[in-house]
Amino acid sequence: MKHFLSSLCLLGTLVHIWSQCTYPGSEFQLEGDYLIGGLFEVHYVGPGERNRLEFAKCSSHPFSLSDYRRFQLMRFSVEEINNSTSLLPNVSLGYESFDDCSDPQNFPSIFRLLSVNDMVQPWALVPYKNLSKVIAVVGPFSSTQALTIAPLFMADLIPMVNYGSAISSFSKKAKYPSFFRTARPNKDRIDVMVKILQHFKWRWVAFLYSDNDFGIDGLDKFVQRIKDTEICLAYSKSLNDKTDHSQMFKQIEAQKTRVVIIFAPAMRAETVIRSVIQLNVTNKVWIAGDSWSSNKRLSKMTGIQNIGTVLGVAQPVIKIPGFNDFINSTKSQPLCERAEQQGFCNQVCNCSSVSVEEIQTADPSFSFAVYSAVYAIAHALHRTLQCGSGRCNKAKTLYPHLVLEELKMSNFTLLNWDIQFDDNGDPKFGSYSIIFWNRSGDAEEVGFYKFHPTVNFYINNSKIQWYTTGEEPTSLCSPECPAGFIQKQNGIHKCCFSCIICPNGTYANITENPSTCLSCKKTEWSEEGSTSCNLRAVEYVAFTDLGAIVNLVGAGALVGVALAMCVLFVINYNTPVVRSAGGPMCFLILGCLSLCSISVFFHFGIPTVAFCTLRYLPFLLFYTVCLACFVVRSFQIVCIFKIAAKFPKLQSWWMKHHGQWLVITAAFLFQALLLLIGGFIALPKPYNETVWYPDKIVLSCDLTLTSSSSSVFLLAFLCSLCFIFSYMGKDLPKNYNEAKAITFCLLLLIFTWIIFATVHMLYRGQYIQLLSALAVLSSLYSFLLWYFLPKCYIIIFQPHRNTQQYFQGLIQNYTKTISQ
């Protein structure tokens, strides 16, 4: 909008200038049934002079040979179409062209194109019979110039087919409904540049851009494009007449940036490169935009070989048949001289000194863009006039919007290219060449980027001669992290980071997440600095393991020995030894010891819920009964010899109500209740030990402290009572002293589980199950061997000590001893 408003402010000044102009025939004009407007920047006006209101002829400014070549291409295209018998038969196509050097000189030409009978009126007030012959406009090249004048043509829906303006705004059809272009937009240029950066893994880049709409749009598109990549914008700077090049390159050098993109028109880029040579800036890779990458004057400049390596994105050079012959024929005619003498404002060429060779060898960039723009208009006009069978319907009233609709549907072949536009008016055709400035100063093609029908990108690295004498240069803020390391960002740039090694159990995957060590699965493991995880080895004690076989044999032997002892005690049931051992209680103890051994059989194999439950439940339940039996047995011994005399009523109550069986039953039921409650809280279940050993999984059972603590506490309580009572009877008669045997068994029991607890704190491997089973067997054998076995020995080998008289004698001697 600001461009449009500024242009209207110039209208008063321009009307006076316009009224003084006349226009004879020249190479800027060609009569025809329908006219195409042409806007070409034949003369170059600096940015600081563009918006001045004072009048100055375009011809007084520097001559742009490349733009003049494009201007001649439009003339050639129109002549070729007029000579065609298939395209626009019986219709002559003309043009009205202007030197688009600056706004003050350009607006009279724009109004000339929009005028009807030398008058510019709102389109709704223009009589249909007085419609202008201008059906479309080709140009201008500059994005800023196009932004200024485009709204004027959009108002009447006059098609503008642009061959050089690249900013993204023109893709917005709501604002620019009749704007088309045959050159790729900035988005595509930036895509190619980013592809080059990614190809060579350059991630630390400086971006220099012209201080105009074209450059600012290029910077915006570059920032958006690298947002989700590994590329960082180390430095950016706009370029204008006041730019301090020395300070700019000092900052680039301070950032240690090795790759510099110059996104600017040829004149601005030339100023920068001259400064680079003068300031002796070396060891850089320069990436050129298509506006200056093929500039032959710049590539052959003295000292250009010392600045580093120049790569560029260029419009592919498409040879246009017949164009050189056209230049040879037209330059032999003195049209330029006549145009210089009399011209309409900016229709003065001042090109008499330009040779045929200079035009033919000028920068060919955007040549095909001009050629295809003219042909796109001609094909749209061909369809609008319903041309066919060698004739066109010239009687048809031609409105600009009719040509516009046909332009949208363009689909024709031109020099083996399929010319089509997308919904935004951008070309579906075209490609880019990746070029390299070799040591001879020539732009050598080393790759390409094709857009349609699919994206195809290629660079031949072997053709590029790097300033680093063979090796590809690098441009990184921080060097790549070694394998197994992650990146910890330093500052605001993701390209600047420190390298941190991944610890055990994690791995680094820079493609998935370069800044985080990824955790391995529970079934996997990794060493420090790994890039992947390995499967853990699964370990458990199988039934076929030698240790398991020994434990199982031990459990079976215990049951066998207990059964044999039961038989022996049944035979000698009424003897003093059996009676003193507990009488009927002996069979209960031996039976519970046998039932406890069931737990041993479930310590091996792959754990399941049933295995884990039976690994602990039989031992905790029936060992409680065993300890309860020994508690009441040790209490009875102490009661008979020490408590009965002092507390006769207690002994009487104990005997009358069978106190020993009440205690045993209560202990059994209480433990069973605790185990039932613990099962509801947390049933023992399989557990994979993955913490202690990073490279393996140990299959075990999880017995939570919440569910098992009360049951273990009850065992410990019974054990303590038993130890207290048995210790109180340590001085009883030698042959009648079960208390000593019980005390010794308890000490073995405590010692066994202390050893197991200590080992369990230090070791969690597969053989902890063997130690657990061994601790259970040790607990069972401690009573079987040290309490019952001595009694079996007396019964079998010392029957004289298993008599009533022998035991009475011991009691009498003990009574005499304590009475003295």
PDB file of N, CA, C and O in Angstrom, residues 182-184 188 314-316 318 368 372 416-420 427-433 449-456:
ATOM      1  N   THR A 182       7.226 -15.980 -14.500  1.00  0.00           N
ATOM      2  CA  THR A 182       7.889 -17.123 -15.136  1.00  0.00           C
ATOM      3  C   THR A 182       9.240 -17.409 -14.495  1.00  0.00           C
ATOM      4  O   THR A 182       9.948 -18.327 -14.927  1.00  0.00           O
ATOM      5  N   ALA A 183       9.620 -16.624 -13.496  1.00  0.00           N
ATOM      6  CA  ALA A 183      10.840 -16.884 -12.711  1.00  0.00           C
ATOM      7  C   ALA A 183      10.425 -17.473 -11.370  1.00  0.00           C
ATOM      8  O   ALA A 183       9.348 -17.168 -10.843  1.00  0.00           O
ATOM      9  N   ARG A 184      11.280 -18.307 -10.824  1.00  0.00           N
ATOM     10  CA  ARG A 184      10.962 -18.955  -9.558  1.00  0.00           C
ATOM     11  C   ARG A 184      10.937 -17.929  -8.416  1.00  0.00           C
ATOM     12  O   ARG A 184      11.735 -16.991  -8.389  1.00  0.00           O
ATOM     13  N   ASP A 188      11.850 -20.773  -3.628  1.00  0.00           N
ATOM     14  CA  ASP A 188      12.565 -21.828  -4.351  1.00  0.00           C
ATOM     15  C   ASP A 188      14.068 -21.565  -4.378  1.00  0.00           C
ATOM     16  O   ASP A 188      14.871 -22.492  -4.283  1.00  0.00           O
ATOM     17  N   ALA A 314      21.906 -20.561 -10.333  1.00  0.00           N
ATOM     18  CA  ALA A 314      21.716 -19.801 -11.578  1.00  0.00           C
ATOM     19  C   ALA A 314      20.548 -20.360 -12.376  1.00  0.00           C
ATOM     20  O   ALA A 314      20.223 -21.552 -12.300  1.00  0.00           O
ATOM     21  N   GLN A 315      19.916 -19.445 -13.128  1.00  0.00           N
ATOM     22  CA  GLN A 315      18.923 -19.889 -14.090  1.00  0.00           C
ATOM     23  C   GLN A 315      19.632 -20.717 -15.160  1.00  0.00           C
ATOM     24  O   GLN A 315      20.709 -20.337 -15.625  1.00  0.00           O
ATOM     25  N   PRO A 316      19.096 -21.861 -15.514  1.00  0.00           N
ATOM     26  CA  PRO A 316      19.759 -22.666 -16.539  1.00  0.00           C
ATOM     27  C   PRO A 316      19.804 -21.915 -17.867  1.00  0.00           C
ATOM     28  O   PRO A 316      18.861 -21.204 -18.233  1.00  0.00           O
ATOM     29  N   ILE A 318      19.291 -21.633 -21.387  1.00  0.00           N
ATOM     30  CA  ILE A 318      18.514 -22.307 -22.438  1.00  0.00           C
ATOM     31  C   ILE A 318      18.719 -21.525 -23.735  1.00  0.00           C
ATOM     32  O   ILE A 318      18.349 -20.343 -23.827  1.00  0.00           O
ATOM     33  N   PHE A 368      15.074 -17.104 -20.716  1.00  0.00           N
ATOM     34  CA  PHE A 368      13.930 -17.956 -20.993  1.00  0.00           C
ATOM     35  C   PHE A 368      12.694 -17.472 -20.241  1.00  0.00           C
ATOM     36  O   PHE A 368      11.565 -17.673 -20.696  1.00  0.00           O
ATOM     37  N   SER A 372       9.345 -17.085 -22.291  1.00  0.00           N
ATOM     38  CA  SER A 372       8.132 -17.833 -21.931  1.00  0.00           C
ATOM     39  C   SER A 372       7.018 -16.905 -21.483  1.00  0.00           C
ATOM     40  O   SER A 372       5.828 -17.228 -21.656  1.00  0.00           O
ATOM     41  N   ASN A 416      10.787 -27.618 -25.305  1.00  0.00           N
ATOM     42  CA  ASN A 416      10.769 -28.850 -24.497  1.00  0.00           C
ATOM     43  C   ASN A 416      10.432 -28.613 -23.021  1.00  0.00           C
ATOM     44  O   ASN A 416      10.635 -29.504 -22.183  1.00  0.00           O
ATOM     45  N   TRP A 417       9.910 -27.434 -22.703  1.00  0.00           N
ATOM     46  CA  TRP A 417       9.452 -27.150 -21.342  1.00  0.00           C
ATOM     47  C   TRP A 417       7.931 -27.031 -21.357  1.00  0.00           C
ATOM     48  O   TRP A 417       7.354 -26.383 -22.229  1.00  0.00           O
ATOM     49  N   ASP A 418       7.281 -27.639 -20.367  1.00  0.00           N
ATOM     50  CA  ASP A 418       5.830 -27.552 -20.230  1.00  0.00           C
ATOM     51  C   ASP A 418       5.480 -26.313 -19.409  1.00  0.00           C
ATOM     52  O   ASP A 418       5.730 -26.262 -18.199  1.00  0.00           O
ATOM     53  N   ILE A 419       4.916 -25.321 -20.077  1.00  0.00           N
ATOM     54  CA  ILE A 419       4.635 -24.047 -19.429  1.00  0.00           C
ATOM     55  C   ILE A 419       3.260 -24.109 -18.765  1.00  0.00           C
ATOM     56  O   ILE A 419       2.227 -24.211 -19.450  1.00  0.00           O
ATOM     57  N   GLN A 420       3.270 -24.046 -17.425  1.00  0.00           N
ATOM     58  CA  GLN A 420       2.039 -24.048 -16.636  1.00  0.00           C
ATOM     59  C   GLN A 420       2.255 -23.167 -15.406  1.00  0.00           C
ATOM     60  O   GLN A 420       3.395 -22.958 -14.967  1.00  0.00           O
ATOM     61  N   PRO A 427       5.307 -20.344 -11.490  1.00  0.00           N
ATOM     62  CA  PRO A 427       5.542 -21.342 -12.547  1.00  0.00           C
ATOM     63  C   PRO A 427       5.652 -22.751 -11.994  1.00  0.00           C
ATOM     64  O   PRO A 427       6.241 -22.979 -10.935  1.00  0.00           O
ATOM     65  N   LYS A 428       5.089 -23.683 -12.714  1.00  0.00           N
ATOM     66  CA  LYS A 428       5.289 -25.101 -12.401  1.00  0.00           C
ATOM     67  C   LYS A 428       6.521 -25.657 -13.107  1.00  0.00           C
ATOM     68  O   LYS A 428       6.944 -26.772 -12.821  1.00  0.00           O
ATOM     69  N   PHE A 429       7.055 -24.900 -14.032  1.00  0.00           N
ATOM     70  CA  PHE A 429       8.208 -25.348 -14.794  1.00  0.00           C
ATOM     71  C   PHE A 429       9.474 -24.673 -14.260  1.00  0.00           C
ATOM     72  O   PHE A 429       9.406 -23.756 -13.432  1.00  0.00           O
ATOM     73  N   GLY A 430      10.598 -25.107 -14.752  1.00  0.00           N
ATOM     74  CA  GLY A 430      11.859 -24.460 -14.418  1.00  0.00           C
ATOM     75  C   GLY A 430      12.762 -25.322 -13.554  1.00  0.00           C
ATOM     76  O   GLY A 430      12.340 -26.328 -12.980  1.00  0.00           O
ATOM     77  N   SER A 431      14.003 -24.918 -13.481  1.00  0.00           N
ATOM     78  CA  SER A 431      15.010 -25.605 -12.666  1.00  0.00           C
ATOM     79  C   SER A 431      16.126 -24.612 -12.372  1.00  0.00           C
ATOM     80  O   SER A 431      16.118 -23.477 -12.872  1.00  0.00           O
ATOM     81  N   TYR A 432      17.050 -25.046 -11.558  1.00  0.00           N
ATOM     82  CA  TYR A 432      18.224 -24.229 -11.255  1.00  0.00           C
ATOM     83  C   TYR A 432      19.486 -25.030 -11.550  1.00  0.00           C
ATOM     84  O   TYR A 432      19.513 -26.244 -11.354  1.00  0.00           O
ATOM     85  N   SER A 433      20.494 -24.318 -11.987  1.00  0.00           N
ATOM     86  CA  SER A 433      21.819 -24.925 -12.150  1.00  0.00           C
ATOM     87  C   SER A 433      22.677 -24.531 -10.953  1.00  0.00           C
ATOM     88  O   SER A 433      22.624 -23.392 -10.485  1.00  0.00           O
ATOM     89  N   TYR A 449      19.085 -28.547  -9.749  1.00  0.00           N
ATOM     90  CA  TYR A 449      17.934 -28.715  -8.860  1.00  0.00           C
ATOM     91  C   TYR A 449      16.690 -28.586  -9.716  1.00  0.00           C
ATOM     92  O   TYR A 449      16.383 -27.504 -10.219  1.00  0.00           O
ATOM     93  N   LYS A 450      15.977 -29.669  -9.878  1.00  0.00           N
ATOM     94  CA  LYS A 450      14.767 -29.679 -10.698  1.00  0.00           C
ATOM     95  C   LYS A 450      13.536 -29.737  -9.788  1.00  0.00           C
ATOM     96  O   LYS A 450      13.517 -30.463  -8.805  1.00  0.00           O
ATOM     97  N   PHE A 451      12.520 -28.996 -10.153  1.00  0.00           N
ATOM     98  CA  PHE A 451      11.315 -28.888  -9.330  1.00  0.00           C
ATOM     99  C   PHE A 451      10.218 -29.855  -9.755  1.00  0.00           C
ATOM    100  O   PHE A 451       9.499 -30.391  -8.914  1.00  0.00           O
ATOM    101  N   HIS A 452      10.055 -30.032 -11.052  1.00  0.00           N
ATOM    102  CA  HIS A 452       8.924 -30.812 -11.554  1.00  0.00           C
ATOM    103  C   HIS A 452       9.417 -31.883 -12.518  1.00  0.00           C
ATOM    104  O   HIS A 452      10.413 -31.682 -13.219  1.00  0.00           O
ATOM    105  N   PRO A 453       8.733 -33.021 -12.529  1.00  0.00           N
ATOM    106  CA  PRO A 453       7.523 -33.364 -11.740  1.00  0.00           C
ATOM    107  C   PRO A 453       7.832 -33.689 -10.275  1.00  0.00           C
ATOM    108  O   PRO A 453       6.968 -33.618  -9.418  1.00  0.00           O
ATOM    109  N   THR A 454       9.096 -34.047  -9.993  1.00  0.00           N
ATOM    110  CA  THR A 454       9.503 -34.264  -8.612  1.00  0.00           C
ATOM    111  C   THR A 454      10.830 -33.544  -8.383  1.00  0.00           C
ATOM    112  O   THR A 454      11.578 -33.280  -9.329  1.00  0.00           O
ATOM    113  N   VAL A 455      11.114 -33.241  -7.126  1.00  0.00           N
ATOM    114  CA  VAL A 455      12.362 -32.559  -6.792  1.00  0.00           C
ATOM    115  C   VAL A 455      13.539 -33.499  -7.020  1.00  0.00           C
ATOM    116  O   VAL A 455      13.524 -34.648  -6.577  1.00  0.00           O
ATOM    117  N   ASN A 456      14.535 -33.011  -7.730  1.00  0.00           N
ATOM    118  CA  ASN A 456      15.729 -33.805  -8.030  1.00  0.00           C
ATOM    119  C   ASN A 456      16.950 -32.911  -7.860  1.00  0.00           C
ATOM    120  O   ASN A 456      17.099 -31.926  -8.581  1.00  0.00           O
TER     121      ASN A 456
END
